[in-house]
Short mmCIF file of C-alpha atoms in Angstrom, two decimals:
data_model
loop_
_atom_site.label_atom_id
_atom_site.label_comp_id
_atom_site.label_asym_id
_atom_site.label_seq_id
_atom_site.Cartn_x
_atom_site.Cartn_y
_atom_site.Cartn_z
CA MET P 1071 -36.61 11.19 -8.38
CA ILE P 1072 -37.57 11.42 -12.21
CA THR P 1073 -37.83 8.69 -14.57
CA VAL P 1074 -36.93 8.83 -17.83
CA VAL P 1075 -38.58 5.92 -20.08
CA MET P 1076 -37.35 5.42 -23.54
CA VAL P 1077 -39.51 2.56 -26.42
CA THR P 1078 -36.89 2.07 -28.83
CA HIS P 1079 -37.59 -0.08 -32.33
CA GLU P 1080 -34.78 -0.14 -34.59
CA SER P 1081 -33.51 3.43 -32.98
CA ALA P 1082 -29.47 2.59 -32.98
CA SER P 1083 -29.45 6.19 -35.60
CA CYS P 1084 -30.96 8.24 -33.26
CA VAL P 1085 -30.98 6.76 -29.22
CA GLY P 1086 -27.09 7.60 -28.94
CA LYS P 1087 -28.37 11.16 -29.09
CA CYS P 1088 -31.13 11.37 -27.10
CA LEU P 1089 -29.48 9.43 -24.00
CA ALA P 1090 -26.47 11.46 -24.27
CA SER P 1091 -29.36 15.01 -24.07
CA LEU P 1092 -30.64 12.81 -21.15
CA ALA P 1093 -27.13 13.17 -19.57
CA LYS P 1094 -26.15 16.70 -20.03
CA HIS P 1095 -29.87 17.90 -18.68
CA LEU P 1096 -31.15 15.33 -16.19
CA PRO P 1097 -28.19 14.07 -14.93
CA SER P 1098 -29.60 12.24 -11.62
CA ALA P 1099 -32.80 10.77 -13.90
CA GLU P 1100 -33.04 6.97 -13.81
CA VAL P 1101 -33.05 6.30 -17.43
CA ILE P 1102 -34.90 3.52 -19.16
CA VAL P 1103 -35.39 1.95 -22.40
CA VAL P 1104 -37.02 -0.33 -23.27
CA ASP P 1105 -36.20 -2.40 -26.33
CA ASN P 1106 -39.63 -3.89 -28.29
CA ALA P 1107 -37.31 -6.48 -30.34
CA SER P 1108 -35.21 -4.57 -32.40
CA THR P 1109 -32.71 -6.33 -34.71
CA ASP P 1110 -29.86 -3.48 -35.46
CA ALA P 1111 -27.80 -2.14 -32.63
CA SER P 1112 -30.39 0.08 -30.88
CA VAL P 1113 -29.86 -2.48 -27.52
CA GLN P 1114 -25.83 -2.09 -27.12
CA VAL P 1115 -26.14 0.95 -28.06
CA ALA P 1116 -28.79 2.22 -24.81
CA ARG P 1117 -26.44 -0.10 -22.11
CA ALA P 1118 -23.23 1.26 -23.46
CA ALA P 1119 -25.03 4.91 -22.50
CA GLY P 1120 -25.31 3.75 -19.00
CA ALA P 1121 -29.90 3.32 -19.17
CA ARG P 1122 -31.62 0.36 -18.03
CA VAL P 1123 -32.62 -2.12 -21.09
CA VAL P 1124 -35.65 -3.67 -20.99
CA GLU P 1125 -35.41 -6.35 -23.94
CA LEU P 1126 -39.01 -7.22 -24.70
CA PRO P 1127 -38.99 -10.25 -26.92
CA ARG P 1128 -41.68 -9.37 -29.54
CA ASN P 1129 -42.28 -5.94 -30.91
CA VAL P 1130 -45.82 -5.53 -28.21
CA GLY P 1131 -46.00 -1.74 -29.35
CA PHE P 1132 -45.51 1.84 -27.78
CA GLY P 1133 -48.16 2.06 -25.12
CA ARG P 1134 -47.00 -1.56 -24.04
CA GLY P 1135 -43.67 -0.91 -23.70
CA CYS P 1136 -43.65 2.25 -21.96
CA ASN P 1137 -46.13 0.16 -19.47
CA ALA P 1138 -43.62 -2.60 -19.42
CA GLY P 1139 -41.17 0.25 -18.20
CA VAL P 1140 -43.12 2.05 -15.68
CA GLU P 1141 -42.96 -1.17 -13.57
CA THR P 1142 -39.55 -1.48 -13.17
CA ALA P 1143 -39.65 1.80 -12.63
CA SER P 1144 -38.26 3.48 -9.20
CA GLY P 1145 -38.85 6.49 -9.07
CA GLU P 1146 -41.69 8.71 -8.23
CA HIS P 1147 -42.99 10.62 -11.36
CA VAL P 1148 -42.38 9.42 -15.38
CA LEU P 1149 -40.55 11.00 -17.65
CA PHE P 1150 -41.42 9.85 -21.33
CA ILE P 1151 -39.04 10.45 -24.53
CA ASN P 1152 -38.90 9.09 -28.21
CA PRO P 1153 -35.22 7.53 -29.69
CA ASP P 1154 -35.89 10.65 -32.20
CA VAL P 1155 -35.69 14.03 -29.08
CA THR P 1156 -32.89 15.19 -28.33
CA LEU P 1157 -33.60 18.08 -25.17
CA VAL P 1158 -31.64 21.09 -25.59
CA SER P 1159 -32.75 22.52 -22.35
CA VAL P 1160 -34.05 21.80 -19.11
CA ALA P 1161 -35.73 24.83 -16.76
CA HIS P 1162 -35.21 22.94 -13.40
CA ASP P 1163 -36.53 25.39 -10.88
CA GLU P 1164 -39.43 25.33 -12.92
CA LEU P 1165 -39.65 21.49 -13.48
CA ASP P 1166 -38.66 21.17 -9.63
CA ASP P 1167 -42.02 23.36 -8.29
CA LEU P 1168 -44.05 20.92 -10.75
CA LEU P 1169 -42.80 17.71 -10.05
CA ALA P 1170 -43.57 19.27 -6.37
CA ARG P 1171 -47.44 20.20 -6.96
CA ARG P 1172 -49.49 17.74 -4.96
CA PRO P 1173 -52.03 16.62 -6.61
CA PHE P 1174 -49.19 16.15 -9.78
CA GLY P 1175 -51.18 15.51 -13.49
CA LEU P 1176 -49.48 15.59 -16.73
CA ALA P 1177 -47.08 17.50 -18.66
CA ALA P 1178 -46.24 17.95 -21.51
CA GLY P 1179 -42.09 19.68 -22.95
CA ARG P 1180 -42.08 22.45 -25.04
CA LEU P 1181 -40.81 20.54 -28.64
CA VAL P 1182 -39.14 22.36 -31.97
CA ASP P 1183 -37.46 21.64 -34.54
CA ALA P 1184 -33.97 22.11 -36.30
CA THR P 1185 -34.73 24.95 -36.93
CA GLY P 1186 -36.02 26.36 -33.66
CA GLY P 1187 -39.34 26.90 -34.47
CA MET P 1188 -42.70 25.42 -32.35
CA ARG P 1189 -43.23 21.55 -33.64
CA GLY P 1190 -46.15 20.21 -33.50
CA GLU P 1191 -48.45 23.21 -32.09
CA ARG P 1192 -52.30 22.82 -33.36
CA ARG P 1193 -54.69 25.42 -33.90
CA LEU P 1194 -58.86 24.71 -33.22
CA ARG P 1195 -61.35 26.69 -34.98
CA GLU P 1196 -63.65 27.79 -33.12
CA PRO P 1197 -67.18 28.73 -34.18
CA SER P 1198 -67.60 32.72 -32.77
CA TRP P 1199 -70.26 33.62 -31.06
CA LEU P 1200 -71.82 35.00 -34.21
CA SER P 1201 -71.51 31.98 -35.67
CA ASP P 1202 -73.39 29.82 -33.33
CA PHE P 1203 -76.06 31.90 -32.90
CA LEU P 1204 -76.32 32.82 -37.08
CA ARG P 1205 -76.33 28.50 -37.44
CA HIS P 1206 -78.94 28.46 -35.02
CA THR P 1207 -81.23 30.45 -36.33
CA VAL P 1208 -81.25 31.91 -39.37
CA GLY P 1209 -78.76 28.62 -40.69
CA MET P 1210 -82.56 26.02 -39.60
CA LEU P 1211 -83.76 27.46 -42.86
CA ARG P 1212 -80.25 26.81 -45.13
CA PRO P 1213 -81.20 24.17 -47.09
CA ARG P 1214 -79.13 21.15 -45.90
CA GLY P 1215 -77.48 21.11 -49.65
CA LEU P 1216 -76.14 24.73 -49.80
CA ARG P 1217 -72.61 25.26 -47.91
CA LEU P 1218 -71.69 28.65 -47.17
CA PRO P 1219 -68.02 29.94 -48.22
CA VAL P 1220 -67.97 32.10 -45.19
CA ARG P 1221 -66.35 30.52 -41.48
CA LEU P 1222 -67.56 33.39 -38.83
CA SER P 1223 -64.68 31.52 -36.30
CA ARG P 1224 -61.68 31.99 -34.72
CA GLU P 1225 -58.52 30.26 -34.07
CA ARG P 1226 -57.15 28.91 -30.77
CA PRO P 1227 -54.37 26.52 -29.54
CA ASP P 1228 -56.04 23.68 -28.99
CA GLY P 1229 -53.71 22.71 -26.09
CA TRP P 1230 -52.63 18.89 -26.73
CA ALA P 1231 -49.98 16.78 -25.82
CA SER P 1232 -47.55 14.76 -28.17
CA ALA P 1233 -46.55 12.15 -26.12
CA ALA P 1234 -42.79 12.35 -27.94
CA LEU P 1235 -42.31 14.07 -24.71
CA LEU P 1236 -44.62 13.35 -21.98
#
């Protein structure tokens, strides 16, 4: 079983939509909402959607909120999700295969924006072999104050994972 942990703070406007998408796409998941002392209706919306709610007496932040959710979780795996994320699909066969792996590491979901485009993808500029060679040979003769306008590099995805869906 997978446990979904969501940390909220003043999230009443979006938590209901997120919880509805979880009920639709991960119906067998245990859902825990950790509320960081919200003064809006976040707790009521979460309870009305059937989530187990852990109310914290003060805002302890995202990381500690996640830890509080994991402490009450009964699932073998944990999915952290932000309250403003809406699941639009789940590849259940791939998810089951991933969760069956031993040892299991970390996986992140693909985030898309409202238009369907990739959200949050960053690219790193990685020096090419020629750039490294020139920097370590001829580049040693360059005065420190002289900046070269040409960058000999290539881009590659850096593979970072967003905590919005982890």
